[in-house]
Structures are given as C-alpha cells and as structure tokens.
Short mmCIF file of C-alpha atoms and ligand atoms in Angstrom, two decimals:
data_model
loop_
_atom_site.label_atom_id
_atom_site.label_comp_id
_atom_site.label_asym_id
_atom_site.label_seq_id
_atom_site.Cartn_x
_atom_site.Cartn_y
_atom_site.Cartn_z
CA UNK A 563 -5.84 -4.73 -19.38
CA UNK A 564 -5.06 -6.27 -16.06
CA UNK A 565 -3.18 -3.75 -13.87
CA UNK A 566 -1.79 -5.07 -10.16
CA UNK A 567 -4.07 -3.70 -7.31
CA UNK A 568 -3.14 -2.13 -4.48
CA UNK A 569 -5.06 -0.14 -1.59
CA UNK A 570 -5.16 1.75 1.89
CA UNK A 571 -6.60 0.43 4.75
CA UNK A 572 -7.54 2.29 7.44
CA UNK A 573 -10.68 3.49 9.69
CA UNK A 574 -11.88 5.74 8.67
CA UNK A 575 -9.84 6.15 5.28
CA UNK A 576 -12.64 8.26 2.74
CA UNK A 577 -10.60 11.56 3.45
CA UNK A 578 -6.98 9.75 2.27
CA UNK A 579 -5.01 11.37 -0.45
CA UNK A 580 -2.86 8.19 -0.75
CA UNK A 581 -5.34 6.82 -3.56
CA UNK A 582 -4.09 10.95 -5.54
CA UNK A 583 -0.59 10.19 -4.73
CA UNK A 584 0.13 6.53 -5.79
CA UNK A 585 -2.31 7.96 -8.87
CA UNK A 586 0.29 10.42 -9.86
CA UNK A 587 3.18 7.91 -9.62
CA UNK A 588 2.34 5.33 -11.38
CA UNK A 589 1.34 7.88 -14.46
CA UNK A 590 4.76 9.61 -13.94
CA UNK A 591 6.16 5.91 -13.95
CA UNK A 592 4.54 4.07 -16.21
CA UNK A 593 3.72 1.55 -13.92
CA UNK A 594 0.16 0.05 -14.63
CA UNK A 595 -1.63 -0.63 -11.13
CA UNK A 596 -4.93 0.29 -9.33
CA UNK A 597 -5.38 1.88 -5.90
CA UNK A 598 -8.04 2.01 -3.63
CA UNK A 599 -9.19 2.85 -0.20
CA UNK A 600 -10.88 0.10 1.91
CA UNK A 601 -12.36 1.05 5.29
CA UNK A 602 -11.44 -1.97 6.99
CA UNK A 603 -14.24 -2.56 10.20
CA UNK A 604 -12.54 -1.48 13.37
CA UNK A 605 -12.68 -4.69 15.06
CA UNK A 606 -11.80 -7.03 11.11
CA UNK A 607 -8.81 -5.76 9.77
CA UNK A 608 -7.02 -8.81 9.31
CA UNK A 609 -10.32 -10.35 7.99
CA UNK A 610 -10.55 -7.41 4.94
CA UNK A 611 -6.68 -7.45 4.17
CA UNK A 612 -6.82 -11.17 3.41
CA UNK A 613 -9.62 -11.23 1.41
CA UNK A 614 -7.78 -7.95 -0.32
CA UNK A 615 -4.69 -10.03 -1.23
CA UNK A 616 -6.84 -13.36 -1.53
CA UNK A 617 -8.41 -11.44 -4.65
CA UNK A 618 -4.93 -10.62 -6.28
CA UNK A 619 -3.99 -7.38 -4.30
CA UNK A 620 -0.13 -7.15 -4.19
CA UNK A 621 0.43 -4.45 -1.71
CA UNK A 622 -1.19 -2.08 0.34
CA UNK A 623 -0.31 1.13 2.99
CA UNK A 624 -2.00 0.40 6.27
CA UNK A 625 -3.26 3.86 8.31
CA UNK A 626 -4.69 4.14 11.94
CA UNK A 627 -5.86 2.40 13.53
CA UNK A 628 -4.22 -0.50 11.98
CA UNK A 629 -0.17 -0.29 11.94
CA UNK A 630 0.20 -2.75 14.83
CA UNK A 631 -2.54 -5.27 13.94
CA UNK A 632 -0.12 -5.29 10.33
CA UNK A 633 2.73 -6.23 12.16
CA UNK A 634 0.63 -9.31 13.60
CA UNK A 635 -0.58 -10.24 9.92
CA UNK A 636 2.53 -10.01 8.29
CA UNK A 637 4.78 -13.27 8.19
CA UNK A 638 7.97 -11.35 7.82
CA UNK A 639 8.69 -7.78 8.57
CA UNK A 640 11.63 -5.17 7.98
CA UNK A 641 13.85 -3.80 11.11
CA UNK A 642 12.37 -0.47 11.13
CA UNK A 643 8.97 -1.84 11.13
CA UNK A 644 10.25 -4.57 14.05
CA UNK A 645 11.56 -2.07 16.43
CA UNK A 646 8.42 0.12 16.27
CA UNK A 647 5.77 -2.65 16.85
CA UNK A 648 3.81 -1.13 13.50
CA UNK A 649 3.85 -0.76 10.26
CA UNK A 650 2.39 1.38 7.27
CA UNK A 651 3.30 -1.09 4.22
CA UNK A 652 2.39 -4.58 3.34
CA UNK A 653 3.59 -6.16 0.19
CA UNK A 654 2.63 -9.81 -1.06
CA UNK A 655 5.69 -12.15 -1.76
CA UNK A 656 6.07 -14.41 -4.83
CA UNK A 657 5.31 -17.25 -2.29
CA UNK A 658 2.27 -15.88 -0.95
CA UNK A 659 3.75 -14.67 2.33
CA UNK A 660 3.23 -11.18 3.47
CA UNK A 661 6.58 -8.92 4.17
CA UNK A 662 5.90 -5.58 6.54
CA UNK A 663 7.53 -2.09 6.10
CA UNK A 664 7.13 0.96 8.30
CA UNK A 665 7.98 3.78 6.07
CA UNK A 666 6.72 6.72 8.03
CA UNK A 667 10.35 7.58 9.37
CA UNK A 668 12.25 7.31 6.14
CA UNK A 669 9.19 9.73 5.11
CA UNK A 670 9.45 12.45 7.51
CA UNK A 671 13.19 12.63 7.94
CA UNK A 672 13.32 13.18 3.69
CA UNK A 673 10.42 16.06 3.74
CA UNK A 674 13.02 17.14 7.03
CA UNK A 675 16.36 17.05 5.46
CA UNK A 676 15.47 17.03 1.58
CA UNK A 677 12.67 18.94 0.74
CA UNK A 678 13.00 21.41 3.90
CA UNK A 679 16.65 21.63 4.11
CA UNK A 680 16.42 21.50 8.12
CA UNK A 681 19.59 19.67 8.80
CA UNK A 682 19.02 17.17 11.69
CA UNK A 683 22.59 16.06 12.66
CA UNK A 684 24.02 17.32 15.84
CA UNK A 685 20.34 18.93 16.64
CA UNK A 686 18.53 18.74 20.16
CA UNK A 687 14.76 17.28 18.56
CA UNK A 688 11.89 17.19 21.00
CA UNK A 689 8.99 14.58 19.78
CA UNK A 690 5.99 15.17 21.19
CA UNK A 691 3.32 12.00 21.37
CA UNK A 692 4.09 8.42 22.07
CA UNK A 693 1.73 6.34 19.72
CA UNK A 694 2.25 4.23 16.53
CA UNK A 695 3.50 7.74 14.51
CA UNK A 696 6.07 8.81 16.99
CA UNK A 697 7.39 4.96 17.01
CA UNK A 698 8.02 4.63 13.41
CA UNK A 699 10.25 8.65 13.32
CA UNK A 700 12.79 7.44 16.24
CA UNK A 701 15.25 5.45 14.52
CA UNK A 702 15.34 7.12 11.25
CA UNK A 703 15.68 10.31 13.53
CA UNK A 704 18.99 8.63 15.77
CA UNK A 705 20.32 7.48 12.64
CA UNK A 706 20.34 10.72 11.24
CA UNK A 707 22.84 11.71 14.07
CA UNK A 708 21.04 14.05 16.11
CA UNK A 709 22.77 15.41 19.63
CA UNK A 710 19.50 14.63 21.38
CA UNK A 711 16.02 13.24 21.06
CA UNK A 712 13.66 13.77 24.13
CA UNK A 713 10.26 12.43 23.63
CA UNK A 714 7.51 13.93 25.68
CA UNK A 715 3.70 12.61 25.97
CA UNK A 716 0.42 13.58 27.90
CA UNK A 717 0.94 10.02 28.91
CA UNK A 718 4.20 10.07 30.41
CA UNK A 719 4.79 5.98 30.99
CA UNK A 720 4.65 5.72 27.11
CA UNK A 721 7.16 7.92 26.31
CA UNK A 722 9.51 6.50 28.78
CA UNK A 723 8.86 2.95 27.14
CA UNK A 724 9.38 4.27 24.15
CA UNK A 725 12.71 6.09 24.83
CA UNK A 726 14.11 2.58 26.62
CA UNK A 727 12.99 0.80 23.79
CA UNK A 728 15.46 2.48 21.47
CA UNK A 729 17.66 3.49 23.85
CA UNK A 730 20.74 1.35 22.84
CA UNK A 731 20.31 3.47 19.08
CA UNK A 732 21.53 7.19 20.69
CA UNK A 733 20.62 9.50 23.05
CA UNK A 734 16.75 9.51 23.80
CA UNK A 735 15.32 10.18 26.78
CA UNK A 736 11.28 11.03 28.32
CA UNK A 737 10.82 14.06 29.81
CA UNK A 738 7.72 15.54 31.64
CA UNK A 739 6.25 17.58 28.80
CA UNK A 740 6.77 20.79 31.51
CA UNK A 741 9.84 20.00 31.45
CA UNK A 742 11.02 19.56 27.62
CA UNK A 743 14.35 21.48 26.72
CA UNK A 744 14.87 24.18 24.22
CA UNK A 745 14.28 22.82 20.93
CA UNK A 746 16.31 23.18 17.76
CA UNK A 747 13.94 20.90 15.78
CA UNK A 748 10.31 20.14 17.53
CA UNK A 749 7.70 17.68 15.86
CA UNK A 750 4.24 17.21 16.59
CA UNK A 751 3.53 13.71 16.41
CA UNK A 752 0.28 13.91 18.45
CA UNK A 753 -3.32 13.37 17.39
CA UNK A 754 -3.78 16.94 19.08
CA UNK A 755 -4.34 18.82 15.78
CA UNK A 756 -7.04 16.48 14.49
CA UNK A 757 -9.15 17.89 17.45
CA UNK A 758 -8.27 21.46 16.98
CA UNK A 759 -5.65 21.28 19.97
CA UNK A 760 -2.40 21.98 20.67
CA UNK A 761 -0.37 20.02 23.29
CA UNK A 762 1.07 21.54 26.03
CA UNK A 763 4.47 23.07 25.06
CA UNK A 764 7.01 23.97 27.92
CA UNK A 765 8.14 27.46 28.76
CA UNK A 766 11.23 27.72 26.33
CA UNK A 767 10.56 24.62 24.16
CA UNK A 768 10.03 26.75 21.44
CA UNK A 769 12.77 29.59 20.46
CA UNK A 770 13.74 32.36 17.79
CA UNK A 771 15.51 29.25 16.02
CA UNK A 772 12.96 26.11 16.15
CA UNK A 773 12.15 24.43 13.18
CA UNK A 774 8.56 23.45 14.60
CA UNK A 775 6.57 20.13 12.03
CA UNK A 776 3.01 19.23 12.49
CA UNK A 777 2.65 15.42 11.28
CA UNK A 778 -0.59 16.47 10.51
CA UNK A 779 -1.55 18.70 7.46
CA UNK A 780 -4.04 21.02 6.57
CA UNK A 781 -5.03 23.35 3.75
CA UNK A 782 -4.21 26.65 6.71
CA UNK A 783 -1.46 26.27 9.44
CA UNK A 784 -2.85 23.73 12.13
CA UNK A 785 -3.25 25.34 16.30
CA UNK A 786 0.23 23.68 16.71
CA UNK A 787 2.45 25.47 13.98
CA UNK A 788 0.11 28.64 14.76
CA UNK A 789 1.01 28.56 18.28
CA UNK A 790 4.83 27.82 17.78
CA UNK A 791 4.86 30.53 15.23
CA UNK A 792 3.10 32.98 17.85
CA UNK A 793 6.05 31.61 20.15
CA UNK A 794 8.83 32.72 17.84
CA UNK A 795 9.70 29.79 16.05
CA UNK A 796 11.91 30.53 12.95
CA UNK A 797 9.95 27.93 10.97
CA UNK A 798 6.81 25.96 10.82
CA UNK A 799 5.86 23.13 8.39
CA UNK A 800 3.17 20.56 8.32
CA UNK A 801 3.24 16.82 7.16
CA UNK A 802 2.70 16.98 3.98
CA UNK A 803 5.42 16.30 2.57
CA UNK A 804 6.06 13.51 4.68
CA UNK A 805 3.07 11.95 3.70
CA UNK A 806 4.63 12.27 0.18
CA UNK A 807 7.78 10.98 1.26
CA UNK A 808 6.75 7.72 2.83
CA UNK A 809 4.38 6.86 0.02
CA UNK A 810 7.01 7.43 -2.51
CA UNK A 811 9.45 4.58 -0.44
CA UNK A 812 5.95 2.48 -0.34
CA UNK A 813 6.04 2.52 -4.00
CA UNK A 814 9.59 1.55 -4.69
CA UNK A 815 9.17 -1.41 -2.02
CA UNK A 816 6.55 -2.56 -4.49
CA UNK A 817 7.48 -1.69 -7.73
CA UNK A 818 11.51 -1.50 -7.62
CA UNK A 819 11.06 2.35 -9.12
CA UNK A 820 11.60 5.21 -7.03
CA UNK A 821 8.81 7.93 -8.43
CA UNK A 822 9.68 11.81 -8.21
CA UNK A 823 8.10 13.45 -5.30
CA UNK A 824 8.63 17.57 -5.53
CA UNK A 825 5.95 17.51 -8.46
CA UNK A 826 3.54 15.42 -6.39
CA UNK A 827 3.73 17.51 -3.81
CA UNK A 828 3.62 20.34 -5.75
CA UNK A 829 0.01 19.54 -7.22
CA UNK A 830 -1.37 18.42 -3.93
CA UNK A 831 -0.89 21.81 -1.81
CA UNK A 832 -3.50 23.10 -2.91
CA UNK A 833 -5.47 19.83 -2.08
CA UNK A 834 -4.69 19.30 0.92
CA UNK A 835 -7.57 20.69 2.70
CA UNK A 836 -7.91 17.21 5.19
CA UNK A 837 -5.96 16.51 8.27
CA UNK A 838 -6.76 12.68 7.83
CA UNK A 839 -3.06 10.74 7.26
CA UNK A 840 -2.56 8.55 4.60
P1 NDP B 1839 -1.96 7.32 18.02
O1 NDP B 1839 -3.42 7.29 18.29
O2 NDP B 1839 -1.18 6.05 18.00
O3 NDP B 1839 -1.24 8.29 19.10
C1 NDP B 1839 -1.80 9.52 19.41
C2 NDP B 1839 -0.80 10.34 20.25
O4 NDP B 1839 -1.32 11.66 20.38
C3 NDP B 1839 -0.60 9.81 21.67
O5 NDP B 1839 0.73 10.06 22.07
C4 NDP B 1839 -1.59 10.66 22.47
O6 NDP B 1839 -1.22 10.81 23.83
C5 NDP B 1839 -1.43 11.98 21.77
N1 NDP B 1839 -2.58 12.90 21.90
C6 NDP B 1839 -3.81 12.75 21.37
N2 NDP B 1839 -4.57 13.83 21.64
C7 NDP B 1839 -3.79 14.69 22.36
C8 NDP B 1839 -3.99 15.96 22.93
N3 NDP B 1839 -5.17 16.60 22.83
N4 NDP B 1839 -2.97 16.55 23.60
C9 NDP B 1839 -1.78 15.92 23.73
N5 NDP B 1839 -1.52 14.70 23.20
C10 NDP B 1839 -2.52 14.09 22.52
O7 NDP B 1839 -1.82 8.09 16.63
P2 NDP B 1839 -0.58 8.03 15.63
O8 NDP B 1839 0.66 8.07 16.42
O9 NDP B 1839 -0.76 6.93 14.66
O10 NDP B 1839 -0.75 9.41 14.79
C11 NDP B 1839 -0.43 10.67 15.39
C12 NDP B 1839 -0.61 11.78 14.36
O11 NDP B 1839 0.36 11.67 13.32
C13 NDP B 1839 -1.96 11.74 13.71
O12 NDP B 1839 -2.48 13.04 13.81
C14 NDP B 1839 -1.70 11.40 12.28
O13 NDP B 1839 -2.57 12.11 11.44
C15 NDP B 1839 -0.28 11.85 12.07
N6 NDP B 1839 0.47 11.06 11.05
C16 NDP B 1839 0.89 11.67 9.90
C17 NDP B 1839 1.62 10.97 8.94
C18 NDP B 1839 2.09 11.65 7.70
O14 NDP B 1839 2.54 10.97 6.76
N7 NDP B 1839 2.01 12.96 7.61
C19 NDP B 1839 1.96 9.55 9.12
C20 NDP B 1839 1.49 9.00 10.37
C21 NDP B 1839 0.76 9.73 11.29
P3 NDP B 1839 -1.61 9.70 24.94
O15 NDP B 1839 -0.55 8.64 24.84
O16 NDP B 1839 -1.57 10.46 26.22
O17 NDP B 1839 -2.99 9.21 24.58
#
C-alpha cells in the first residue's frame, strides 16, 4: 500500500528520534505515512528537499543547520516562522507550493506549561543563546504573558538584535550574560551542552525557586541542569518533551489530527540517550 512520505532533514541527522516519534503517532493515529531521516549535504539542502518532495514527499521537519535556508525554500510561511527568520516544518500544498512552520515555540512552551506545570505568566524568564532555537521560543514565550524576558548570549550583538526584533511583542530586553537578573524560569537554548559545557550563568541568575530547562536532552542530567541544580534551583528539566511537543504540532499541520503526546514521551525516556535535536 502506498503510504505519504515524510522525513527530517538535517546535518548530521543519524542520532534523530523524530523518525521514533512520528513512528508512534501515526500507529496511535491510524494515519498511514513513512518517515525518514535524510542527511542533507551541508552546502545542498535546498537541492535534497526538492528532489524529496519532487519524489512525492508531503512534508518534512527541518533540524540544524537548516531552519533558515527553509525559510528561503518555502513559497509561503506562517507568522511564527516569519518573525524568527527559520523554520522546523515544511509541508507540500495541493498546488505544489511549499508552506513553512516553526513549531519549536509552541513545543517548548506546552512541555513548559502542560506537561511541567511551570506556569509562565507574570514570570521574569532569562533565555540564554541567540541562534535559530532561541528565535523560534520568543513569541510563544511573550504571548504566554510573562513579566519579563531578558535574553543573554556569549555573543552579545545577537541577543540585542534579537530582543529589538520582537520588541514591539512585550518586554524583552539583552543583557550582558554577567549581568542577567534573578530568574524565575531560565532556559538553556545554547549549543553549550552538546560540547559538555555550561554557559556562563550570573551570580544570582539561578535561585531556591528557578525552574532551570536544557533544550537539549540526554539519557543523565546535562552540565547545565547539573550546575543549576548544584546552584539551588527548585527544578531542572531537559528538552525532551519539547521535542515531543513540537513534533506532535508538526503532525497535525500535516495530517489535521492532533496525536497524544504523554505516552510518546513516556516510551522514549528511557531512549533518549542522544543530545542530537530532532
Ligand atoms: P545555533 O547554532 O543556531 O545557536 C547556538 C547558540 O549557542 C548561539 O547562541 C551560541 O552563541 C551558543 N553557544 C554555543 N556554544 C556555546 C558555549 N560553549 N557557551 C555559550 N554559548 C554557546 O543552534 P540552535 O539555536 O539551532 O540550537 C541550540 C540548541 O537547542 C541545540 O543544542 C539544540 O540541540 C537545541 N534544540 C532543541 C530542540 C528541542 O526540541 N528539544 C529544538 C531546537 C533546538 P554565539 O551566538 O556566541 O555563537
């Protein structure tokens, strides 16, 4: 029987559990589809995705390095995916043009608010990073009416463009990462972990009540969440679940059926022994 493909693209993308996930949807669904990962070469994504959907894909999730070169492919996007310059879902329109998504905020502000019960409205939230990942969180984050958002990055010029790029949304602001305020809810949206670091955290950033998320997961608590836990942080939680999350919106883009995630997520924890995303 001919099932509908879809895929992740990324570089490299062997490690991805998104193949597991959309596995386990479309069996708790009923939908009948494929997916695959496709190591796209660094310097031919746009090359692999069209011969992808050339050969009857009719969606795929798009992973790093690629979220802004799928913006540039796509002939129509979604205003999350607009406002952050990337995005993390493709899907193929009945006329053959392709419509982006950036579903990495929606993602991480349900594992947040849904599966973690860490309440996000009238919170101070510190983001630390500045690249595609921190992008897609802000507005999902404003909109979920938090006091404060102050992004701080090792590079300090992006995280001021990125704060005056959303600015007109709610308070965000950049900060020196020295200088980064008491947090009530701190996420890591660095590529720090993946190298075994942790980025610098101010004196006081982290407190007896900071909910403290790593983006990244890993079978055993990454540096970060062990540092902000050695720091006194009420709560630590890696991104797990938000992978979860943003695959399960991924899927209803496509499919127009919204799978249940807590059992997903349930039989992946013990999986989940790779920081890649996606
Ligand atoms: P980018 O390469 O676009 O950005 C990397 C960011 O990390 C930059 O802000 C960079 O700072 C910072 N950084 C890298 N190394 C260090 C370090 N040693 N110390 C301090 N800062 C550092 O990556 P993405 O934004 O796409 O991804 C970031 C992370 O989020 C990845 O680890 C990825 O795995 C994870 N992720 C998880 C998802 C999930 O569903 N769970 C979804 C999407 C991403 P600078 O600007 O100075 O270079």
């Amino acid at each position: 029987m001919e099932v509908d493909r879809y895929a992740v693209f990324g570089h490299p993308v062997a490690h991805s559990l998104s193949p597991r996930i959309h596995a386990l949807f479309a069996t708790q669904t009923g939908e009948g589809l494929s997916y695959e990962a496709i190591e796209a070469p660094r310097d031919d994504f746009a090359g692999t995705a069209r011969a992808f959907f050339a050969a009857g894909g009719r969606g795929a999730n798009v992973t790093v390095p690629f979220k802004g070169e799928a913006m540039e492919l796509a002939d129509d996007c979604d205003a999350l995916a607009a406002r952050a310059g990337a995005a993390n879902t493709l899907r193929l329109e009945a006329d053959g043009r392709l419509t982006a998504f950036n579903t990495d905020g929606i993602g991480l502000r349900r594992d947040l608010e849904c599966n973690l019960r860490c309440p996000l409205a009238a919170c101070t939230v510190v983001l630390l990073g500045a690249g595609g990942a921190a992008a897609g969180v802000i507005e999902p984050l404003l909109t979920a009416g938090v006091a404060r958002l102050v992004i701080g990055n090792r590079s300090p010029d992006r995280a001021a463009a990125l704060a005056s790029r959303f600015a007109d949304l709610g308070a965000v602001t950049a900060m020196p990462v020295s200088e980064l305020p008491p947090a009530d809810v701190l996420i890591n949206a660095t590529a720090a972990s993946l190298d075994g670091a942790v980025p610098e955290l101010a004196s006081g950033l982290v407190h007896a009540r900071t909910f403290a998320y790593d983006m990244v997961y890993a079978a055993r608590p990454t540096p970060f969440l062990t540092r902000c836990r050695e720091l006194g942080a009420a709560r630590a939680a890696d991104g797990l679940g938000m992978l979860v999350e943003q695959a399960a919106e991924a899927f209803f883009i496509w499919r127009g059926v919204r799978p249940e995630t807590a059992p997903v997520l349930a039989q992946l924890r013990p999986q989940a022994d790779s920081a890649e995303p996606s």
